[in-house]
Amino acid sequence: MMLVTQKRRKVVVVGGGITGLTAAFYMQKQARTKELPVDIVLVESSLRLGGKIQTLRKDGFIIERGPESFFDRESHVQALAKELSIEHEMITGDSGPTYVAVGSKLYPIPSSLMSGATPHISSFITSGLFSLSGKIRAAGDFILPRSARVDDQPLGEFFRRRFGAEVVENLVEPLLAGTFAGDIEQLSMRSIFPQLYELEQKYRSLLFGMKKSGTNFLSYNQITKDKGIFQTFENGLETLIEKLEESLLPGTVMKGAKVEQIDHGKDGAVQVVLNNFSHITADAIIIATPFNVAQKMFSKHQLLTELNTMKAATIATVTMAFKKEQLGDLDALSFFVSRNSDFSITSCTWINRKWPNTTPEGYVLLRSYIGRVGDETIVALSDSEIEKTVLQDLKNTIGLDGEPVTTVVSRWKNAMPQYTVGHEAKIARVKEELYQHFPTVKLAGSSFEGISIPECVEQGCKVANEVLSDIFKQEQ
C-alpha cells in the first residue's frame, strides 16, 4: 500500500495581541498532538507582543497600562492558563462599595443593583442616587410589556424604556460609558448585552429575569461577600502574554514587520506582503488586528470598505500612587462619573483594595480613566496637564491631599472599538465578502466579536480550530 505524504502547510497570523497569540498557540498545540504538517508564522508590527496588555512593574507597584483584569464568565482564560501551567497564578479581586459621581457628590450604588441573586429592595428605596419619581418610574419595569423590537437597538433606548431616564442618566450611562468609553445612544444591545434582551423576552420584567437567572450587568464588583468577579495574574496580566510567547516554537514570531497588503498567490495560496517588500506565501491567514488596520490590507481589492464606518474611542489610563495618610476614610472600591458632573475622568478604581498584591504597604494606588466618545481631546494634552486635571478631579471627589508619589499616564489612540447598532450584521456581511474573495482568510479580535480578554481568547481558539479544519479537510 502506497502512503500519501501530506503537503506541508503554512498559516500566517497577523497581529500579536491576545487574540493572535492565542490562535498561534492553539494551532501549534494541535499540530503537535495530531502530527499535522503545518508551520505557524505570527507577524507583529511593533517590537513587543500583547497589544494593549502591558504591565509595568515599578518600585514595588504592579501597574497595568491597559486592561487591569477580566471577567472570565465561561473560563476561556482559565483553560488557556491551565494549558500554559499558570492557572495557579490566577487571583480574584476583592470587592467593595461602588459609587457614582452626580454633580459634585458621590452616591453609593444600591446593593440591590449590585447582586442579581439576592436583591434588597430597601437599599434602592433609600438611595439618594434617584428621586422619588425616578424610583417609581424604575419600578415600572415590573409591569411594562416586553420589547416589540426584534432588530438591534441602542442600549440607551432599551434601558430607558425599562427603567426611565433618571436611572439611565445617573446609573446605567456612567457604568457603561466608564466600561466601553462609548455613547449608549449608539452602542448595540445585540452585540453587547444580548443576554439581557433575552431575559426581558423570557420574563418580561428585566429585574425579575436578572434575579431568577443570577445575571446582572451591574455586578462589576461583588459576586460574594468578600470576593469580586474579576481576575488577573499575581504578577500582572502580561504574565499571560509572556507565557504565550515562551510557548511558541522558535522562529514563529516576526516582530517589527508590518503587513502592507494581502493578495492572491498561485494555486489558491495567499500572499502576505510586508513593508520591507518581502512576502510570505500561506495556505491560510488569520487577521487579528484592529478593524482600521485590517481594512488597509485589502485596499487594492476594495474589500472590507464597510469597516470604514466603524469608530473607536481614544482613552488614557492614569495611575497614581499616594501615601495612605493623603486620603480620607471613604470606604470605596471604585466610582463612575455621570455626564451630569463637571469632571474629566470617567471612572476611578482603588487598585490597592481590589488587588492588594499590586501595592506596597502604606500606599494607595488609584487608577483613573479619561476619554470617551465625544470627549477625547483631553487625551491629547501633555502628561503633566493630564496629571493636573485628574488630580484636581480626585481632590474634588474623594478629598485627596497633596501630590502623588508616582504617576503613570498611558494613552490608547482608537483603542476601544465601538459596537454601534447593527454591528453584528455588519461584521457578518464583512466576513461573507471576505470569504467570497479570500476564502482562507479569517478575521478575529476585539474589533469583531467581543472586546474583553476572555472573548478575544475564545475567538483565537475558535479561529485556530476553523483554519486547521479547513486546510486539512481534504487529507482527513
Tab-separated table of N, CA and C in Angstrom, residues 306-441:
chain	number	residue	atom	x	y	z
A	306	GLU	N	-16.733	48.526	4.351
A	306	GLU	CA	-17.749	48.809	5.368
A	306	GLU	C	-17.122	48.990	6.749
A	307	LEU	N	-15.909	48.472	6.938
A	307	LEU	CA	-15.222	48.673	8.213
A	307	LEU	C	-14.867	50.141	8.425
A	308	ASN	N	-14.827	50.925	7.334
A	308	ASN	CA	-14.526	52.349	7.463
A	308	ASN	C	-15.599	53.100	8.236
A	309	THR	N	-16.777	52.505	8.351
A	309	THR	CA	-17.853	53.162	9.100
A	309	THR	C	-17.743	52.907	10.600
A	310	MET	N	-16.845	52.011	11.007
A	310	MET	CA	-16.654	51.749	12.434
A	310	MET	C	-15.868	52.878	13.089
A	311	LYS	N	-16.071	53.033	14.379
A	311	LYS	CA	-15.349	54.031	15.154
A	311	LYS	C	-14.691	53.364	16.359
A	312	ALA	N	-13.701	54.047	16.904
A	312	ALA	CA	-13.040	53.566	18.120
A	312	ALA	C	-12.719	54.762	19.001
A	313	ALA	N	-12.907	54.612	20.290
A	313	ALA	CA	-12.665	55.699	21.232
A	313	ALA	C	-11.196	55.754	21.624
A	314	THR	N	-10.708	56.977	21.797
A	314	THR	CA	-9.355	57.207	22.294
A	314	THR	C	-9.432	57.502	23.789
A	315	ILE	N	-8.661	56.773	24.573
A	315	ILE	CA	-8.723	56.906	26.029
A	315	ILE	C	-7.312	56.969	26.608
A	316	ALA	N	-7.240	57.226	27.892
A	316	ALA	CA	-5.969	57.128	28.613
A	316	ALA	C	-6.251	56.613	30.016
A	317	THR	N	-5.314	55.838	30.532
A	317	THR	CA	-5.374	55.432	31.934
A	317	THR	C	-4.337	56.244	32.698
A	318	VAL	N	-4.713	56.692	33.868
A	318	VAL	CA	-3.820	57.498	34.703
A	318	VAL	C	-3.744	56.831	36.073
A	319	THR	N	-2.602	56.250	36.370
A	319	THR	CA	-2.420	55.544	37.640
A	319	THR	C	-1.539	56.377	38.558
A	320	MET	N	-2.035	56.649	39.756
A	320	MET	CA	-1.325	57.488	40.721
A	320	MET	C	-1.166	56.756	42.048
A	321	ALA	N	0.015	56.862	42.621
A	321	ALA	CA	0.276	56.280	43.937
A	321	ALA	C	0.352	57.390	44.982
A	322	PHE	N	-0.275	57.150	46.127
A	322	PHE	CA	-0.262	58.099	47.232
A	322	PHE	C	0.063	57.361	48.527
A	323	LYS	N	0.527	58.098	49.517
A	323	LYS	CA	0.631	57.536	50.855
A	323	LYS	C	-0.768	57.502	51.469
A	324	LYS	N	-1.031	56.493	52.279
A	324	LYS	CA	-2.381	56.304	52.823
A	324	LYS	C	-2.899	57.536	53.554
A	325	GLU	N	-1.998	58.244	54.245
A	325	GLU	CA	-2.447	59.389	55.022
A	325	GLU	C	-2.900	60.563	54.145
A	326	GLN	N	-2.649	60.485	52.826
A	326	GLN	CA	-3.078	61.549	51.920
A	326	GLN	C	-4.555	61.442	51.556
A	327	LEU	N	-5.184	60.317	51.874
A	327	LEU	CA	-6.593	60.107	51.554
A	327	LEU	C	-7.447	60.159	52.803
A	328	GLY	N	-8.721	60.444	52.586
A	328	GLY	CA	-9.674	60.414	53.681
A	328	GLY	C	-10.063	58.984	54.009
A	329	ASP	N	-11.171	58.824	54.699
A	329	ASP	CA	-11.583	57.498	55.162
A	329	ASP	C	-12.753	56.937	54.358
A	330	LEU	N	-12.942	57.386	53.104
A	330	LEU	CA	-14.023	56.867	52.268
A	330	LEU	C	-13.835	55.375	52.026
A	331	ASP	N	-14.866	54.606	52.326
A	331	ASP	CA	-14.844	53.161	52.099
A	331	ASP	C	-15.301	52.904	50.668
A	332	ALA	N	-14.354	52.667	49.761
A	332	ALA	CA	-14.712	52.549	48.351
A	332	ALA	C	-13.767	51.618	47.614
A	333	LEU	N	-14.306	50.984	46.596
A	333	LEU	CA	-13.508	50.216	45.648
A	333	LEU	C	-13.370	50.979	44.340
A	334	SER	N	-14.442	51.681	43.942
A	334	SER	CA	-14.407	52.418	42.682
A	334	SER	C	-15.554	53.410	42.629
A	335	PHE	N	-15.454	54.343	41.675
A	335	PHE	CA	-16.605	55.183	41.362
A	335	PHE	C	-16.614	55.500	39.876
A	336	PHE	N	-17.824	55.715	39.364
A	336	PHE	CA	-18.031	56.100	37.975
A	336	PHE	C	-18.582	57.515	37.948
A	337	VAL	N	-18.465	58.169	36.798
A	337	VAL	CA	-18.815	59.582	36.716
A	337	VAL	C	-19.937	59.807	35.711
A	338	SER	N	-21.006	60.453	36.171
A	338	SER	CA	-22.120	60.807	35.300
A	338	SER	C	-21.724	61.960	34.387
A	339	ARG	N	-22.324	62.003	33.198
A	339	ARG	CA	-22.089	63.134	32.297
A	339	ARG	C	-22.648	64.420	32.888
A	340	ASN	N	-23.483	64.309	33.904
A	340	ASN	CA	-24.035	65.484	34.576
A	340	ASN	C	-23.073	66.049	35.618
A	341	SER	N	-21.840	65.575	35.609
A	341	SER	CA	-20.826	66.047	36.550
A	341	SER	C	-19.750	66.827	35.805
A	342	ASP	N	-19.149	67.760	36.486
A	342	ASP	CA	-18.125	68.604	35.869
A	342	ASP	C	-16.735	68.025	36.118
A	343	PHE	N	-16.545	66.771	35.688
A	343	PHE	CA	-15.255	66.111	35.852
A	343	PHE	C	-14.780	65.573	34.513
A	344	SER	N	-13.479	65.453	34.366
A	344	SER	CA	-12.899	64.915	33.133
A	344	SER	C	-12.740	63.407	33.197
A	345	ILE	N	-12.506	62.859	34.390
A	345	ILE	CA	-12.349	61.409	34.499
A	345	ILE	C	-13.708	60.731	34.320
A	346	THR	N	-13.681	59.501	33.841
A	346	THR	CA	-14.929	58.741	33.666
A	346	THR	C	-15.103	57.677	34.742
A	347	SER	N	-13.999	57.284	35.380
A	347	SER	CA	-14.086	56.308	36.471
A	347	SER	C	-12.769	56.283	37.224
A	348	CYS	N	-12.803	55.717	38.410
A	348	CYS	CA	-11.593	55.574	39.227
A	348	CYS	C	-11.721	54.314	40.075
A	349	THR	N	-10.617	53.576	40.193
A	349	THR	CA	-10.602	52.339	40.982
A	349	THR	C	-9.464	52.373	41.990
A	350	TRP	N	-9.749	51.926	43.228
A	350	TRP	CA	-8.716	51.741	44.246
A	350	TRP	C	-8.039	50.398	43.946
A	351	ILE	N	-6.989	50.440	43.156
A	351	ILE	CA	-6.314	49.212	42.739
A	351	ILE	C	-5.740	48.469	43.943
A	352	ASN	N	-5.246	49.200	44.930
A	352	ASN	CA	-4.655	48.561	46.110
A	352	ASN	C	-5.691	47.760	46.897
A	353	ARG	N	-6.947	48.173	46.830
A	353	ARG	CA	-8.004	47.422	47.527
A	353	ARG	C	-8.465	46.237	46.685
A	354	LYS	N	-8.598	46.451	45.401
A	354	LYS	CA	-9.037	45.376	44.514
A	354	LYS	C	-7.967	44.304	44.382
A	355	TRP	N	-6.711	44.748	44.284
A	355	TRP	CA	-5.571	43.835	44.127
A	355	TRP	C	-4.493	44.228	45.133
A	356	PRO	N	-4.587	43.776	46.389
A	356	PRO	CA	-3.610	44.164	47.416
A	356	PRO	C	-2.167	43.842	47.047
A	357	ASN	N	-1.970	42.847	46.194
A	357	ASN	CA	-0.608	42.446	45.821
A	357	ASN	C	0.094	43.473	44.949
A	358	THR	N	-0.641	44.469	44.428
A	358	THR	CA	-0.045	45.424	43.487
A	358	THR	C	0.649	46.592	44.163
A	359	THR	N	0.447	46.739	45.472
A	359	THR	CA	0.821	47.982	46.130
A	359	THR	C	1.587	47.726	47.424
A	360	PRO	N	2.745	48.386	47.606
A	360	PRO	CA	3.492	48.235	48.861
A	360	PRO	C	2.677	48.721	50.062
A	361	GLU	N	2.983	48.193	51.212
A	361	GLU	CA	2.305	48.567	52.454
A	361	GLU	C	2.430	50.075	52.684
A	362	GLY	N	1.314	50.688	53.086
A	362	GLY	CA	1.328	52.108	53.402
A	362	GLY	C	0.987	53.017	52.240
A	363	TYR	N	0.666	52.429	51.082
A	363	TYR	CA	0.357	53.236	49.897
A	363	TYR	C	-1.032	52.900	49.350
A	364	VAL	N	-1.550	53.824	48.584
A	364	VAL	CA	-2.814	53.653	47.864
A	364	VAL	C	-2.529	53.854	46.382
A	365	LEU	N	-3.093	52.989	45.551
A	365	LEU	CA	-2.885	53.072	44.103
A	365	LEU	C	-4.233	53.320	43.439
A	366	LEU	N	-4.388	54.504	42.840
A	366	LEU	CA	-5.638	54.882	42.186
A	366	LEU	C	-5.450	54.887	40.674
A	367	ARG	N	-6.397	54.286	39.976
A	367	ARG	CA	-6.351	54.221	38.515
A	367	ARG	C	-7.597	54.903	37.959
A	368	SER	N	-7.394	55.961	37.181
A	368	SER	CA	-8.498	56.710	36.593
A	368	SER	C	-8.486	56.580	35.080
A	369	TYR	N	-9.676	56.679	34.492
A	369	TYR	CA	-9.828	56.703	33.036
A	369	TYR	C	-10.223	58.105	32.597
A	370	ILE	N	-9.680	58.542	31.477
A	370	ILE	CA	-10.159	59.757	30.821
A	370	ILE	C	-10.382	59.437	29.354
A	371	GLY	N	-11.311	60.175	28.738
A	371	GLY	CA	-11.598	59.970	27.325
A	371	GLY	C	-12.758	59.028	27.095
A	372	ARG	N	-13.646	59.424	26.208
A	372	ARG	CA	-14.747	58.595	25.733
A	372	ARG	C	-15.289	59.276	24.485
A	373	VAL	N	-16.145	58.597	23.768
A	373	VAL	CA	-16.702	59.155	22.539
A	373	VAL	C	-17.326	60.520	22.829
A	374	GLY	N	-16.911	61.537	22.064
A	374	GLY	CA	-17.413	62.888	22.256
A	374	GLY	C	-16.620	63.699	23.257
A	375	ASP	N	-15.645	63.095	23.906
A	375	ASP	CA	-14.850	63.805	24.922
A	375	ASP	C	-13.437	63.225	24.949
A	376	GLU	N	-12.746	63.363	23.812
A	376	GLU	CA	-11.440	62.728	23.664
A	376	GLU	C	-10.280	63.713	23.568
A	377	THR	N	-10.566	65.012	23.506
A	377	THR	CA	-9.499	65.995	23.325
A	377	THR	C	-8.539	66.018	24.508
A	378	ILE	N	-9.033	65.683	25.687
A	378	ILE	CA	-8.172	65.711	26.871
A	378	ILE	C	-6.997	64.748	26.749
A	379	VAL	N	-7.171	63.666	26.009
A	379	VAL	CA	-6.109	62.666	25.885
A	379	VAL	C	-4.905	63.232	25.143
A	380	ALA	N	-5.122	64.288	24.340
A	380	ALA	CA	-4.032	64.891	23.572
A	380	ALA	C	-3.186	65.855	24.405
A	381	LEU	N	-3.599	66.157	25.619
A	381	LEU	CA	-2.821	67.045	26.481
A	381	LEU	C	-1.509	66.386	26.891
A	382	SER	N	-0.585	67.176	27.400
A	382	SER	CA	0.687	66.635	27.875
A	382	SER	C	0.462	65.806	29.134
A	383	ASP	N	1.455	64.986	29.474
A	383	ASP	CA	1.339	64.167	30.682
A	383	ASP	C	1.097	65.029	31.916
A	384	SER	N	1.821	66.145	32.015
A	384	SER	CA	1.687	66.995	33.199
A	384	SER	C	0.306	67.634	33.268
A	385	GLU	N	-0.253	68.010	32.107
A	385	GLU	CA	-1.595	68.600	32.093
A	385	GLU	C	-2.650	67.561	32.458
A	386	ILE	N	-2.482	66.349	31.948
A	386	ILE	CA	-3.416	65.272	32.296
A	386	ILE	C	-3.337	64.968	33.785
A	387	GLU	N	-2.119	64.873	34.305
A	387	GLU	CA	-1.939	64.597	35.734
A	387	GLU	C	-2.600	65.680	36.582
A	388	LYS	N	-2.426	66.925	36.193
A	388	LYS	CA	-3.017	68.036	36.939
A	388	LYS	C	-4.543	67.963	36.919
A	389	THR	N	-5.111	67.653	35.749
A	389	THR	CA	-6.569	67.571	35.605
A	389	THR	C	-7.146	66.435	36.442
A	390	VAL	N	-6.532	65.262	36.333
A	390	VAL	CA	-7.018	64.102	37.076
A	390	VAL	C	-6.870	64.325	38.578
A	391	LEU	N	-5.746	64.876	38.990
A	391	LEU	CA	-5.513	65.118	40.415
A	391	LEU	C	-6.565	66.066	40.986
A	392	GLN	N	-6.910	67.107	40.234
A	392	GLN	CA	-7.923	68.048	40.704
A	392	GLN	C	-9.287	67.374	40.817
A	393	ASP	N	-9.616	66.515	39.844
A	393	ASP	CA	-10.878	65.770	39.921
A	393	ASP	C	-10.923	64.889	41.165
A	394	LEU	N	-9.818	64.221	41.455
A	394	LEU	CA	-9.776	63.336	42.619
A	394	LEU	C	-9.861	64.133	43.924
A	395	LYS	N	-9.228	65.281	43.957
A	395	LYS	CA	-9.309	66.123	45.155
A	395	LYS	C	-10.744	66.597	45.389
A	396	ASN	N	-11.454	66.864	44.281
A	396	ASN	CA	-12.828	67.357	44.400
A	396	ASN	C	-13.834	66.259	44.722
A	397	THR	N	-13.454	65.005	44.500
A	397	THR	CA	-14.403	63.911	44.742
A	397	THR	C	-14.107	63.129	46.012
A	398	ILE	N	-12.844	62.819	46.254
A	398	ILE	CA	-12.527	61.944	47.394
A	398	ILE	C	-11.622	62.604	48.423
A	399	GLY	N	-11.366	63.906	48.256
A	399	GLY	CA	-10.644	64.637	49.285
A	399	GLY	C	-9.173	64.315	49.410
A	400	LEU	N	-8.510	64.114	48.290
A	400	LEU	CA	-7.066	63.867	48.323
A	400	LEU	C	-6.320	65.082	48.854
A	401	ASP	N	-5.185	64.820	49.459
A	401	ASP	CA	-4.342	65.898	49.967
A	401	ASP	C	-2.930	65.730	49.420
A	402	GLY	N	-2.415	66.752	48.756
A	402	GLY	CA	-1.038	66.701	48.282
A	402	GLY	C	-0.887	66.111	46.892
A	403	GLU	N	0.371	65.793	46.556
A	403	GLU	CA	0.725	65.309	45.226
A	403	GLU	C	0.976	63.799	45.247
A	404	PRO	N	0.847	63.151	44.095
A	404	PRO	CA	1.124	61.709	44.034
A	404	PRO	C	2.606	61.402	44.178
A	405	VAL	N	2.896	60.240	44.717
A	405	VAL	CA	4.278	59.774	44.828
A	405	VAL	C	4.821	59.423	43.447
A	406	THR	N	3.969	58.832	42.629
A	406	THR	CA	4.340	58.497	41.250
A	406	THR	C	3.084	58.501	40.395
A	407	THR	N	3.245	58.814	39.109
A	407	THR	CA	2.124	58.843	38.165
A	407	THR	C	2.537	58.171	36.865
A	408	VAL	N	1.654	57.347	36.325
A	408	VAL	CA	1.889	56.708	35.028
A	408	VAL	C	0.700	57.017	34.130
A	409	VAL	N	0.954	57.743	33.034
A	409	VAL	CA	-0.080	58.077	32.053
A	409	VAL	C	0.115	57.197	30.825
A	410	SER	N	-0.930	56.504	30.428
A	410	SER	CA	-0.861	55.607	29.265
A	410	SER	C	-1.972	55.973	28.294
A	411	ARG	N	-1.593	56.430	27.100
A	411	ARG	CA	-2.574	56.813	26.080
A	411	ARG	C	-2.864	55.642	25.153
A	412	TRP	N	-4.121	55.542	24.740
A	412	TRP	CA	-4.536	54.480	23.827
A	412	TRP	C	-5.403	55.092	22.730
A	413	LYS	N	-4.764	55.373	21.593
A	413	LYS	CA	-5.473	56.004	20.479
A	413	LYS	C	-6.326	54.972	19.744
A	414	ASN	N	-7.574	55.322	19.524
A	414	ASN	CA	-8.520	54.439	18.818
A	414	ASN	C	-8.484	53.020	19.395
A	415	ALA	N	-8.498	52.945	20.721
A	415	ALA	CA	-8.278	51.655	21.389
A	415	ALA	C	-9.549	50.881	21.684
A	416	MET	N	-10.677	51.574	21.772
A	416	MET	CA	-11.922	50.921	22.187
A	416	MET	C	-12.896	50.880	21.016
A	417	PRO	N	-12.950	49.759	20.268
A	417	PRO	CA	-13.894	49.672	19.161
A	417	PRO	C	-15.322	49.844	19.641
A	418	GLN	N	-16.083	50.616	18.886
A	418	GLN	CA	-17.458	50.908	19.268
A	418	GLN	C	-18.424	49.996	18.518
A	419	TYR	N	-19.071	49.119	19.264
A	419	TYR	CA	-20.066	48.219	18.685
A	419	TYR	C	-21.398	48.968	18.611
A	420	THR	N	-21.571	49.739	17.552
A	420	THR	CA	-22.788	50.523	17.402
A	420	THR	C	-23.916	49.655	16.841
A	421	VAL	N	-25.122	50.212	16.865
A	421	VAL	CA	-26.300	49.463	16.413
A	421	VAL	C	-26.064	48.908	15.007
A	422	GLY	N	-26.326	47.629	14.830
A	422	GLY	CA	-26.108	46.971	13.550
A	422	GLY	C	-24.737	46.337	13.413
A	423	HIS	N	-23.938	46.368	14.488
A	423	HIS	CA	-22.563	45.851	14.421
A	423	HIS	C	-22.526	44.377	14.029
A	424	GLU	N	-23.344	43.571	14.670
A	424	GLU	CA	-23.335	42.130	14.411
A	424	GLU	C	-23.611	41.833	12.937
A	425	ALA	N	-24.618	42.492	12.372
A	425	ALA	CA	-24.956	42.277	10.962
A	425	ALA	C	-23.851	42.795	10.049
A	426	LYS	N	-23.246	43.905	10.437
A	426	LYS	CA	-22.163	44.478	9.632
A	426	LYS	C	-20.978	43.522	9.550
A	427	ILE	N	-20.575	42.979	10.679
A	427	ILE	CA	-19.432	42.067	10.694
A	427	ILE	C	-19.751	40.796	9.915
A	428	ALA	N	-20.981	40.339	9.988
A	428	ALA	CA	-21.382	39.160	9.203
A	428	ALA	C	-21.243	39.435	7.714
A	429	ARG	N	-21.655	40.631	7.277
A	429	ARG	CA	-21.519	40.992	5.859
A	429	ARG	C	-20.058	41.091	5.454
A	430	VAL	N	-19.241	41.694	6.313
A	430	VAL	CA	-17.814	41.850	6.019
A	430	VAL	C	-17.142	40.489	5.883
A	431	LYS	N	-17.453	39.580	6.799
A	431	LYS	CA	-16.840	38.246	6.749
A	431	LYS	C	-17.288	37.468	5.515
A	432	GLU	N	-18.535	37.632	5.129
A	432	GLU	CA	-19.028	36.955	3.924
A	432	GLU	C	-18.344	37.512	2.676
A	433	GLU	N	-18.185	38.831	2.626
A	433	GLU	CA	-17.488	39.457	1.495
A	433	GLU	C	-16.052	38.950	1.407
A	434	LEU	N	-15.383	38.867	2.547
A	434	LEU	CA	-14.006	38.385	2.565
A	434	LEU	C	-13.939	36.936	2.103
A	435	TYR	N	-14.882	36.132	2.550
A	435	TYR	CA	-14.898	34.717	2.168
A	435	TYR	C	-15.065	34.550	0.661
A	436	GLN	N	-15.872	35.379	0.051
A	436	GLN	CA	-16.104	35.270	-1.385
A	436	GLN	C	-14.842	35.547	-2.194
A	437	HIS	N	-13.964	36.396	-1.692
A	437	HIS	CA	-12.747	36.762	-2.429
A	437	HIS	C	-11.496	36.072	-1.897
A	438	PHE	N	-11.450	35.855	-0.594
A	438	PHE	CA	-10.302	35.195	0.042
A	438	PHE	C	-10.845	34.158	1.032
A	439	PRO	N	-11.254	32.997	0.568
A	439	PRO	CA	-11.922	32.015	1.443
A	439	PRO	C	-11.047	31.459	2.556
A	440	THR	N	-9.727	31.602	2.460
A	440	THR	CA	-8.850	31.064	3.508
A	440	THR	C	-8.313	32.158	4.439
A	441	VAL	N	-8.905	33.348	4.365
A	441	VAL	CA	-8.514	34.450	5.250
A	441	VAL	C	-9.654	34.715	6.230
